PDB file of C-alpha atoms (C1' of nucleotides) in Angstrom:
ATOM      1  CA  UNK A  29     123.151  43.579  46.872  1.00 37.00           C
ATOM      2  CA  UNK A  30     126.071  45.183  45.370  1.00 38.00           C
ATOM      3  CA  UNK A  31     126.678  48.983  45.412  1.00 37.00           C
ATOM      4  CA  UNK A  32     129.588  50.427  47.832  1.00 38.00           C
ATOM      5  CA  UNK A  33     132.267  47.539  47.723  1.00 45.00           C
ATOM      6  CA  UNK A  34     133.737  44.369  48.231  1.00 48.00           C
ATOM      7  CA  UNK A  35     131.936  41.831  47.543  1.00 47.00           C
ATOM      8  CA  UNK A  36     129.983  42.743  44.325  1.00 53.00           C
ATOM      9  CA  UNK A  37     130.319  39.188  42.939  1.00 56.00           C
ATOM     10  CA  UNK A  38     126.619  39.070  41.382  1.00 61.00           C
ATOM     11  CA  UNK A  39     127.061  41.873  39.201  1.00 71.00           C
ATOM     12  CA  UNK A  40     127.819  41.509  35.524  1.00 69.00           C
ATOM     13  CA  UNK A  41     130.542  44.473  35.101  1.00 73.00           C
ATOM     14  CA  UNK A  42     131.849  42.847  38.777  1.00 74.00           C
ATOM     15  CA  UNK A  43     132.347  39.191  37.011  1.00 72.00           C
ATOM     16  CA  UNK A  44     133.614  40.849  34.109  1.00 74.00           C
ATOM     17  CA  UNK A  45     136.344  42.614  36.302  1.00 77.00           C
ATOM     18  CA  UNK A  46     136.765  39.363  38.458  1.00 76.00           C
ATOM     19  CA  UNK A  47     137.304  37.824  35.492  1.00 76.00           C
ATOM     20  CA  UNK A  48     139.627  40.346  33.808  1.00 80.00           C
ATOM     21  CA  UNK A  49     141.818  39.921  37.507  1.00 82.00           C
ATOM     22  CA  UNK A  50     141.780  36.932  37.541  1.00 79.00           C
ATOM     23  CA  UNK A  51     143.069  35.832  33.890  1.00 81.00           C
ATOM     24  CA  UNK A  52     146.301  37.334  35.113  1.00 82.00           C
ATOM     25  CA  UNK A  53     147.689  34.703  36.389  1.00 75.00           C
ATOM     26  CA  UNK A  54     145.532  32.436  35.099  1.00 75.00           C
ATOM     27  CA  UNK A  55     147.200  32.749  31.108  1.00 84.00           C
ATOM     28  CA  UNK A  56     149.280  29.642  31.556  1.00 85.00           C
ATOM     29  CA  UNK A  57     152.717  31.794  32.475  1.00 90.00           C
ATOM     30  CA  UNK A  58     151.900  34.394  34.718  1.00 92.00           C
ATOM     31  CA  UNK A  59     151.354  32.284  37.713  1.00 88.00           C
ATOM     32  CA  UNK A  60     154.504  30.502  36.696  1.00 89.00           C
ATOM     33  CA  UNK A  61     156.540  33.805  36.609  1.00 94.00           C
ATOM     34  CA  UNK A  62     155.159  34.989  39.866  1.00 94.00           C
ATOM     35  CA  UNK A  63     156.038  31.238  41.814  1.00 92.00           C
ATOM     36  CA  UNK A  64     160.098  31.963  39.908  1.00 94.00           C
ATOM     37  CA  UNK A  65     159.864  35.586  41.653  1.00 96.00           C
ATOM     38  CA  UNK A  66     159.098  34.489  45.061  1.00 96.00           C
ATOM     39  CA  UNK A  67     163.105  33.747  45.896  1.00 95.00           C
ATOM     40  CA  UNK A  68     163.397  37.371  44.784  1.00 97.00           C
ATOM     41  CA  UNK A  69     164.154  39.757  41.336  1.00 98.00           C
ATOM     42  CA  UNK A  70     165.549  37.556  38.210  1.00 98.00           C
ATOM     43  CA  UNK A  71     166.453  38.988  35.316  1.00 98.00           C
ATOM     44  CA  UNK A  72     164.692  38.574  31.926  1.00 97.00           C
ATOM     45  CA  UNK A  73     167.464  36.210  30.517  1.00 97.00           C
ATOM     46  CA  UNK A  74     167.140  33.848  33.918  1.00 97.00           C
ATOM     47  CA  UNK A  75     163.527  34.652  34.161  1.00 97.00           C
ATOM     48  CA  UNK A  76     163.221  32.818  30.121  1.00 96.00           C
ATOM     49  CA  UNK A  77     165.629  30.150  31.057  1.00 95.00           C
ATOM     50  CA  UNK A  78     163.714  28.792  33.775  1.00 93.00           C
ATOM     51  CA  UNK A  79     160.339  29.044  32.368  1.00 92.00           C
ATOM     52  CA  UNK A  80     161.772  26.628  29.252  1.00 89.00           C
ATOM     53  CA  UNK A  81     159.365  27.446  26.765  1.00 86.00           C
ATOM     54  CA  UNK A  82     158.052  30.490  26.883  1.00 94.00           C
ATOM     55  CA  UNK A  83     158.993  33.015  23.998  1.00 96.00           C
ATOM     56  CA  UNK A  84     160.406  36.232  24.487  1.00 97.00           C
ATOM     57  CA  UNK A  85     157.267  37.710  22.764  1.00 96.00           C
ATOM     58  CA  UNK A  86     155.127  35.909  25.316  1.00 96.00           C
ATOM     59  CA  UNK A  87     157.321  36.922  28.458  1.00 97.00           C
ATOM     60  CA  UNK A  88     157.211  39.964  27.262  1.00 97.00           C
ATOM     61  CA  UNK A  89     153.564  40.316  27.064  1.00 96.00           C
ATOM     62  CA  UNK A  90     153.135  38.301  30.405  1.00 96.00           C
ATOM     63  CA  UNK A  91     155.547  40.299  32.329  1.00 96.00           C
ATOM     64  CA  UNK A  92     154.166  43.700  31.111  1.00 95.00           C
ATOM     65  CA  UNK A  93     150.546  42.659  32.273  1.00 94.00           C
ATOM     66  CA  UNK A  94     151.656  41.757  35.514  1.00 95.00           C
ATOM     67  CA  UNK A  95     153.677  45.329  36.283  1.00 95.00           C
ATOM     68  CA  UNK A  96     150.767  46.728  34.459  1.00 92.00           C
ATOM     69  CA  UNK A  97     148.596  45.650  37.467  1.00 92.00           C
ATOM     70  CA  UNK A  98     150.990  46.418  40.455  1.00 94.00           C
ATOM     71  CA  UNK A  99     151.886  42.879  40.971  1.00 95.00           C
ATOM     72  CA  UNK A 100     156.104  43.127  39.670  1.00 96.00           C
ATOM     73  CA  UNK A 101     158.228  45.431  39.473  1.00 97.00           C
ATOM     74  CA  UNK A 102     160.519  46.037  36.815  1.00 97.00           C
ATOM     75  CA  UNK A 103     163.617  47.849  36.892  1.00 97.00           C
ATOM     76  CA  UNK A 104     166.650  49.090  34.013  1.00 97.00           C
ATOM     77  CA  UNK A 105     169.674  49.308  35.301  1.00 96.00           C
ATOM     78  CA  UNK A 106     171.571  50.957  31.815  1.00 93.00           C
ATOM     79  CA  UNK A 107     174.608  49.166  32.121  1.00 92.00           C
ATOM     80  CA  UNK A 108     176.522  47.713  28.953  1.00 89.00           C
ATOM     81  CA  UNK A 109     175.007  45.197  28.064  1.00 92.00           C
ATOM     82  CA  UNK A 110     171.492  45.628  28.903  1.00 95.00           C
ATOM     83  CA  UNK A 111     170.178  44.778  32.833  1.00 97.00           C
ATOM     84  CA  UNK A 112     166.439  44.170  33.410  1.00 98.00           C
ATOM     85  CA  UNK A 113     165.383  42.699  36.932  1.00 98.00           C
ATOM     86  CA  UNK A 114     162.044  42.259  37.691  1.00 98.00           C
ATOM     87  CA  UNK A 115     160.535  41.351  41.072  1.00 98.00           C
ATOM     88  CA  UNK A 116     157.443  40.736  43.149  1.00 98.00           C
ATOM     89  CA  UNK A 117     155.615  43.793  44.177  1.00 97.00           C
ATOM     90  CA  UNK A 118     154.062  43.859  48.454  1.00 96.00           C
ATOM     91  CA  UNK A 119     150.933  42.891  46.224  1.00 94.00           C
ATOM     92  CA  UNK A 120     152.547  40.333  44.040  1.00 95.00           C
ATOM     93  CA  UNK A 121     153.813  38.679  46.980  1.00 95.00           C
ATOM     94  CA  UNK A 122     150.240  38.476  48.440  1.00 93.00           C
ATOM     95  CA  UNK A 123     149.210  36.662  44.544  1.00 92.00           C
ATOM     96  CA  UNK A 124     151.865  34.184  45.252  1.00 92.00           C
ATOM     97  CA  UNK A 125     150.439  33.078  48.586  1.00 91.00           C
ATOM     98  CA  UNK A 126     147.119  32.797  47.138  1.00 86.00           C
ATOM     99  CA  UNK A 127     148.791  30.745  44.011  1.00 85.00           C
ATOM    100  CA  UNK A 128     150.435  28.819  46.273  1.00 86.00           C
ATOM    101  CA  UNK A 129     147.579  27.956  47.799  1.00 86.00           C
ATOM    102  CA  UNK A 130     146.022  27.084  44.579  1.00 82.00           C
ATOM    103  CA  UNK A 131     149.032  24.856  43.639  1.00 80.00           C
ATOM    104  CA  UNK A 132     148.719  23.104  46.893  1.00 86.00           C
ATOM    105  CA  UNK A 133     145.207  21.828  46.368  1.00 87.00           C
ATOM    106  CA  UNK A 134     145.678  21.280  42.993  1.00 83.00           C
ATOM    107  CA  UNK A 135     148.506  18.999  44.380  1.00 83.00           C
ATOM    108  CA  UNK A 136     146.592  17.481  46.343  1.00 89.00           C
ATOM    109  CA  UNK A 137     143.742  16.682  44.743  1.00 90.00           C
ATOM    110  CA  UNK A 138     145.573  15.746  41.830  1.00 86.00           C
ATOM    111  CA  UNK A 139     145.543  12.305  42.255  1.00 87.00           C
ATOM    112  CA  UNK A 140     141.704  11.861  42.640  1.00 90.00           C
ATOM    113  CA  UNK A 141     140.796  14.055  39.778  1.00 90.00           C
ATOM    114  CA  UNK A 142     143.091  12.308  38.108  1.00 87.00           C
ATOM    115  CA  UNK A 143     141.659   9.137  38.522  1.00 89.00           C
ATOM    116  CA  UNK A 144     137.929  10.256  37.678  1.00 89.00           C
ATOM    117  CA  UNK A 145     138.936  11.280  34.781  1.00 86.00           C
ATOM    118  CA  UNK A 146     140.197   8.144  33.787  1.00 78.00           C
ATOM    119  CA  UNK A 147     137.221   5.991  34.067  1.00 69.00           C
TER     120      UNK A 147
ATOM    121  CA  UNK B  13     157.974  12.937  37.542  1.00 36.00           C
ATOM    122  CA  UNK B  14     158.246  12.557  41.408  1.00 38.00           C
ATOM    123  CA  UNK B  15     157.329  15.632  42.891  1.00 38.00           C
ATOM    124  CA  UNK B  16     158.199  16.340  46.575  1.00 37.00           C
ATOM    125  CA  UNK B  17     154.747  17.080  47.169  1.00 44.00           C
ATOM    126  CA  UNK B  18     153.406  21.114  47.333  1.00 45.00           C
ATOM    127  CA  UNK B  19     156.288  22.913  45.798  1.00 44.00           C
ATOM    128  CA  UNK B  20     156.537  20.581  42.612  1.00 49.00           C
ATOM    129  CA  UNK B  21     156.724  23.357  40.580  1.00 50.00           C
ATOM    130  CA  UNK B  22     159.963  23.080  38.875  1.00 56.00           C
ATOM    131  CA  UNK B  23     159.191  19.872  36.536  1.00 67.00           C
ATOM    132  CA  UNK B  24     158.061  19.995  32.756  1.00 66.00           C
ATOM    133  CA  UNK B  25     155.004  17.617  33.007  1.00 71.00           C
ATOM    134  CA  UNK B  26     153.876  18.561  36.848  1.00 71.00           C
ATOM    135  CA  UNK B  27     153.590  22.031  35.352  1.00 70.00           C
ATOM    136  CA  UNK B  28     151.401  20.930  32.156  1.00 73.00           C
ATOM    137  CA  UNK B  29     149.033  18.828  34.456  1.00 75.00           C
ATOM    138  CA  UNK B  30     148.945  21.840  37.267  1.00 75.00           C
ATOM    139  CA  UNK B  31     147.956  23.857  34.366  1.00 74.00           C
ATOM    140  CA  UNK B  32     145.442  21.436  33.064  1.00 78.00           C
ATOM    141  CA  UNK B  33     143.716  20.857  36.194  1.00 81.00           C
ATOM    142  CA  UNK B  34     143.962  24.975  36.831  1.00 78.00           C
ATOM    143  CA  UNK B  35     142.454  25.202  33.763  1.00 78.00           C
ATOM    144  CA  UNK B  36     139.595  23.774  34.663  1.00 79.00           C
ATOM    145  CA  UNK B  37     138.466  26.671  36.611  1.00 72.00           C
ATOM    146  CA  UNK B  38     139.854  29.225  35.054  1.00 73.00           C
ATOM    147  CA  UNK B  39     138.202  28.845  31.721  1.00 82.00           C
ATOM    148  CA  UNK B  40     135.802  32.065  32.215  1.00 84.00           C
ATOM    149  CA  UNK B  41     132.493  30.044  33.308  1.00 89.00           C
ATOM    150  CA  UNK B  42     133.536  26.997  35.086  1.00 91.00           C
ATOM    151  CA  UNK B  43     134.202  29.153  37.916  1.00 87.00           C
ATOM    152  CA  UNK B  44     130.735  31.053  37.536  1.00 88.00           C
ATOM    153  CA  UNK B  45     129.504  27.338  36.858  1.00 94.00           C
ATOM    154  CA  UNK B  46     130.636  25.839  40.223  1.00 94.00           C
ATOM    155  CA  UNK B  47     129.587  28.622  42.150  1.00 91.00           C
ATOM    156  CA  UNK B  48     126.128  28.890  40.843  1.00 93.00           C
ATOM    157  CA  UNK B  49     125.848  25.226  42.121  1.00 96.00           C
ATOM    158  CA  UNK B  50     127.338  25.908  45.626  1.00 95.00           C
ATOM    159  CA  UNK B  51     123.600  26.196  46.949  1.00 94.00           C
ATOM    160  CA  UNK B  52     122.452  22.923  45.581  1.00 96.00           C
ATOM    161  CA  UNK B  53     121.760  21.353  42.349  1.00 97.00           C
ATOM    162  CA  UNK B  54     120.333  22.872  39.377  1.00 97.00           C
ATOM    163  CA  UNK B  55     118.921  21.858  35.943  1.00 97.00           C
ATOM    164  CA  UNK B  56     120.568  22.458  32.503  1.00 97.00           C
ATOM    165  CA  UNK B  57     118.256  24.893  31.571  1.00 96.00           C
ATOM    166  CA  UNK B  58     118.671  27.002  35.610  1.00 97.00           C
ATOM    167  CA  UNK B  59     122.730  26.948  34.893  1.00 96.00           C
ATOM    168  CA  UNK B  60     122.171  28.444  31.774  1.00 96.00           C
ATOM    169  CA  UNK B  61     119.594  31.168  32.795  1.00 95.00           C
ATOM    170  CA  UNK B  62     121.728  32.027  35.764  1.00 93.00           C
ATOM    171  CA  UNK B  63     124.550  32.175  33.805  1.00 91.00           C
ATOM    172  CA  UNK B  64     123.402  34.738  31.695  1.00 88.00           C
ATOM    173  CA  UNK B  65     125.349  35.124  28.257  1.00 87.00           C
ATOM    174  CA  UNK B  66     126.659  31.340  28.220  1.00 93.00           C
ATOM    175  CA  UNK B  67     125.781  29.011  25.062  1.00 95.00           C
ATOM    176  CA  UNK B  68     124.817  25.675  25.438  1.00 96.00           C
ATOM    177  CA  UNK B  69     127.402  24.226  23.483  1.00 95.00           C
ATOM    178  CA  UNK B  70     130.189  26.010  25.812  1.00 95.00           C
ATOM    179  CA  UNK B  71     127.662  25.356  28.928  1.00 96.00           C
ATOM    180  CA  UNK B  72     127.626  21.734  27.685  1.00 96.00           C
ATOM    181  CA  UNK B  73     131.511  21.624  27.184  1.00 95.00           C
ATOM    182  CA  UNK B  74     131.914  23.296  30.761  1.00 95.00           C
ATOM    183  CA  UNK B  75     130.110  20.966  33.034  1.00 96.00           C
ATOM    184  CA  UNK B  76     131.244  17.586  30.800  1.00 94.00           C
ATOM    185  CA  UNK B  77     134.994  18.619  31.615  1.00 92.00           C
ATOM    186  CA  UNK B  78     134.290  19.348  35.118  1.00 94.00           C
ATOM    187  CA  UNK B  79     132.118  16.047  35.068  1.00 94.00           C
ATOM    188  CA  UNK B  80     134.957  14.376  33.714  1.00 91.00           C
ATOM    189  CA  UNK B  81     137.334  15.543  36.242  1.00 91.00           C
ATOM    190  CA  UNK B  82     134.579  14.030  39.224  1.00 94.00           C
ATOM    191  CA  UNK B  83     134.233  18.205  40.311  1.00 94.00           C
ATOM    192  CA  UNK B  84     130.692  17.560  39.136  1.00 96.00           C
ATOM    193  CA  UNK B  85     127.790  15.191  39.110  1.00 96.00           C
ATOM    194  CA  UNK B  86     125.324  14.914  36.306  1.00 97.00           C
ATOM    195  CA  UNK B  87     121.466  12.738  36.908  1.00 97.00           C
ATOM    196  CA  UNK B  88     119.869  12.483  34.044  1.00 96.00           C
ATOM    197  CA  UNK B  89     116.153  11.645  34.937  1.00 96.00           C
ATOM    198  CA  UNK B  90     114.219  10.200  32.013  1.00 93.00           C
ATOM    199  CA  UNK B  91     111.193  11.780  32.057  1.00 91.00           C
ATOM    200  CA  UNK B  92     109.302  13.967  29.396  1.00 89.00           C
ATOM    201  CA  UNK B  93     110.506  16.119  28.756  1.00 91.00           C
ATOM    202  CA  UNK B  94     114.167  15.102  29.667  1.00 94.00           C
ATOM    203  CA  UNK B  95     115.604  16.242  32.840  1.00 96.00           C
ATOM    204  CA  UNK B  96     119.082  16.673  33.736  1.00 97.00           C
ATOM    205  CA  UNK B  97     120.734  17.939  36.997  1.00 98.00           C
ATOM    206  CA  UNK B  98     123.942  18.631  38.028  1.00 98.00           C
ATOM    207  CA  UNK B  99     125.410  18.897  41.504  1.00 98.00           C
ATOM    208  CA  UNK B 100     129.131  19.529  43.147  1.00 97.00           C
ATOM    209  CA  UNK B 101     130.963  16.585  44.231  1.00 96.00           C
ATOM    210  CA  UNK B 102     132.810  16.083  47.517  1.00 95.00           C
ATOM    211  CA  UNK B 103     135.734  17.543  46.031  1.00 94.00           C
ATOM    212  CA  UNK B 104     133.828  19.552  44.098  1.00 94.00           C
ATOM    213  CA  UNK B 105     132.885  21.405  47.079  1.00 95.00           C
ATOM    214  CA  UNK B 106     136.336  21.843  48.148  1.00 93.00           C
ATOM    215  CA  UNK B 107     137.222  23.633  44.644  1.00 91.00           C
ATOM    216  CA  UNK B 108     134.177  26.267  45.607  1.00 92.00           C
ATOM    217  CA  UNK B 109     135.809  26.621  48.471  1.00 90.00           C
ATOM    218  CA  UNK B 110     138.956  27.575  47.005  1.00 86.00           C
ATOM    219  CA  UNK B 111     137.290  29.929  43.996  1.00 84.00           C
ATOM    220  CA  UNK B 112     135.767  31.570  46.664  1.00 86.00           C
ATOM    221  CA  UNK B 113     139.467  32.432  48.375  1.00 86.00           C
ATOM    222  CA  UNK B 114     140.363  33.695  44.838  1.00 82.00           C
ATOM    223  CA  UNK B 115     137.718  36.007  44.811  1.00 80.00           C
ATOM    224  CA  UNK B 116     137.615  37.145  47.842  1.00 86.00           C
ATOM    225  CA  UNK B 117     141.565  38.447  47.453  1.00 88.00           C
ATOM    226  CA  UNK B 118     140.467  39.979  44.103  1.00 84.00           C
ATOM    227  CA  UNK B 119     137.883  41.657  45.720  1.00 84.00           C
ATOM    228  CA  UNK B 120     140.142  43.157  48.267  1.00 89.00           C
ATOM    229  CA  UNK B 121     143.171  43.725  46.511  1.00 90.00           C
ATOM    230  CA  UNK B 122     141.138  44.609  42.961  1.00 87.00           C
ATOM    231  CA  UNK B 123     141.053  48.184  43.741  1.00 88.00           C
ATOM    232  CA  UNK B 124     144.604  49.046  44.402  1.00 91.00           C
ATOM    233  CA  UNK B 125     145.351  46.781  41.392  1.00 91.00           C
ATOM    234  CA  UNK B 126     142.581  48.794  38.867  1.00 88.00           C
ATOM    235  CA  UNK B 127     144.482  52.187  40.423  1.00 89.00           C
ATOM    236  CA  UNK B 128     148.032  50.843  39.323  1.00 90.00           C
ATOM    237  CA  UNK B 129     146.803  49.907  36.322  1.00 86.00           C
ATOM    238  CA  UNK B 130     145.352  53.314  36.030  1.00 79.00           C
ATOM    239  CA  UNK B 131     148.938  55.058  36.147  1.00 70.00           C
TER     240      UNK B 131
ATOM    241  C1'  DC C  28     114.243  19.871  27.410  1.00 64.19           C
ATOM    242  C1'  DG C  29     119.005  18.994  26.847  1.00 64.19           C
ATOM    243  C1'  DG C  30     121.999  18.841  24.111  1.00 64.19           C
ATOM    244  C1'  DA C  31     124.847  17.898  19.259  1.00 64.19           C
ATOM    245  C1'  DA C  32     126.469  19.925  14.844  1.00 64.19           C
ATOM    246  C1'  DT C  33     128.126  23.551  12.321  1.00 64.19           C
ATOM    247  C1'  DC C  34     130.373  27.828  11.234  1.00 64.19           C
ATOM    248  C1'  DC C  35     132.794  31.771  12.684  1.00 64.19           C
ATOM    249  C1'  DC C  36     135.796  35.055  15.178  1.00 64.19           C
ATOM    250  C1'  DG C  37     139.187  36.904  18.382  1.00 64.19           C
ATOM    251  C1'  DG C  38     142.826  36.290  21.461  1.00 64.19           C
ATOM    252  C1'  DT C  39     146.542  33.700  23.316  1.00 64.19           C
ATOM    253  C1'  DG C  40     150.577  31.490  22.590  1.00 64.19           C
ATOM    254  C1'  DG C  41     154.564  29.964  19.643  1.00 64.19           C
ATOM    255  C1'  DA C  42     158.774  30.279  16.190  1.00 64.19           C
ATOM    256  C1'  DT C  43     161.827  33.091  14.144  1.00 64.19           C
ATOM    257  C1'  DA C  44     164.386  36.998  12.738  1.00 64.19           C
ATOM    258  C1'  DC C  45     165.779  41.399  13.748  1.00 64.19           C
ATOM    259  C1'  DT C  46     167.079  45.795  16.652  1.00 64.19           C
ATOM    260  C1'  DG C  47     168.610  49.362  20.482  1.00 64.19           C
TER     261       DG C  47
ATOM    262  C1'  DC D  10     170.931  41.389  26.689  1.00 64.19           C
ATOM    263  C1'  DA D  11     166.315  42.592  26.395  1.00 64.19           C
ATOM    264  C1'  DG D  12     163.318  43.013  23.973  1.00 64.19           C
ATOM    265  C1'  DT D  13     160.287  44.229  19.154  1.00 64.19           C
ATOM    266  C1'  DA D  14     158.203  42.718  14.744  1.00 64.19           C
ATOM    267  C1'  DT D  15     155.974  39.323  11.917  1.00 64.19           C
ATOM    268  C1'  DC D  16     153.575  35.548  10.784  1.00 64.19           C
ATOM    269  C1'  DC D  17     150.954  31.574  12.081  1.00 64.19           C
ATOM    270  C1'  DA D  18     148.521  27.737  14.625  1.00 64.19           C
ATOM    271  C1'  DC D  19     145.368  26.599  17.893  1.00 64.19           C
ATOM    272  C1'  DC D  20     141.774  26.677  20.768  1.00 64.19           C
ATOM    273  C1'  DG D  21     137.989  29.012  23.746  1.00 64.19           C
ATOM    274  C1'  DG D  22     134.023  31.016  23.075  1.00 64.19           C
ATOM    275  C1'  DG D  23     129.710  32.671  20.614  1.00 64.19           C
ATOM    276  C1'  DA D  24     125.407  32.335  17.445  1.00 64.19           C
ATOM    277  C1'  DT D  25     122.513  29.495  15.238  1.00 64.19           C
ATOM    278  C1'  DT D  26     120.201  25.454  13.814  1.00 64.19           C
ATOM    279  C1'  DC D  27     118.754  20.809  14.251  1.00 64.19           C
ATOM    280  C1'  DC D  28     117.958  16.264  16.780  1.00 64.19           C
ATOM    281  C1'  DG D  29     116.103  12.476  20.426  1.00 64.19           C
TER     282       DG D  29
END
DNA sequence: CGGAATCCCGGTGGATACTG
DNA sequence: CAGTATCCACCGGGATTCCG
């Protein structure tokens, strides 16, 4: 079923790589990252500050992974003191749609899911 | 915690139940999980040959959270020996539906992401 | 057969202090 | 300012064994 391409979603290396894809924004801050970057490049400081939370360890890490895959960019300026701006890559932005997506039903469904688990 | 609907995403506890109820698919198998039920229901024993490399205590954990959460059904017939199936829900359904968004765009954007991370 | 109980390990995430 | 370096806590997940 699999071989050439796309849709090789029965294979084990191919769920394995899904997988591996999809825990990128699926570690509980890259998603949130991404949705800050979609009103355009924020610097590490602002980038912290919003996310309340995260460490700079963890940002680190997070924001690293993400430019490691093509999804942000990240760019020194050398001025005094230090200037890091990341921002959403053409394929980042296309992550945030789909997140947004995500968020939406999540949204929506909320409520219900909510409620089963309740009972 | 109000929320203006979709684009919630700026308050503290909206963000800890977005990433609860993410969660719930992202967890490595509940994905693999729901989609292995998209053609019907299956037995405890099916899910766990199908999803080849899962333990039942995990396999157990998996489908009670998404149970708990009303993404899932579970029967438990009481014959001999004991039968148990589990099925999608209504909105069950509608999460396949959106796992299967998520990996279609990492099937068609997972190459040019593998080659950046390749640099 | 469908789990529950137990033990174990690795990775993620967090707090803090320190550096270029 | 933008990280790095430690150290640590907490699960998710896995292997195995036992139970109704």
């Amino acid at each position: 079923m699999n071989s050439t391409c796309a849709t090789s979603v029965g294979t084990a290396e191919g769920e394995a790589r899904q997988r591996t894809l999809v825990s990128l924004f699926t570690n509980k801050w890259s998603a949130l990252a991404i949705g800050e970057l979609e009103d355009g490049p924020l610097r590490f400081g602002a980038l912290q500050r919003r996310l309340r939370g995260v460490s700079p360890k963890v940002l680190t890490h997070t924001l690293r992974r993400l430019e490691e895959f093509g999804l942000v960019n990240r760019v020194v300026y050398p001025d005094i003191p230090l200037r890091v701006e990341y921002s959403l890559t053409e394929i980042g932005r296309g992550a945030s749609g789909l997140l947004r997506d995500l968020r939406n039903w999540v949204d929506e469904n909320m409520d219900e899911m909510l409620r089963a688990s309740d009972r």
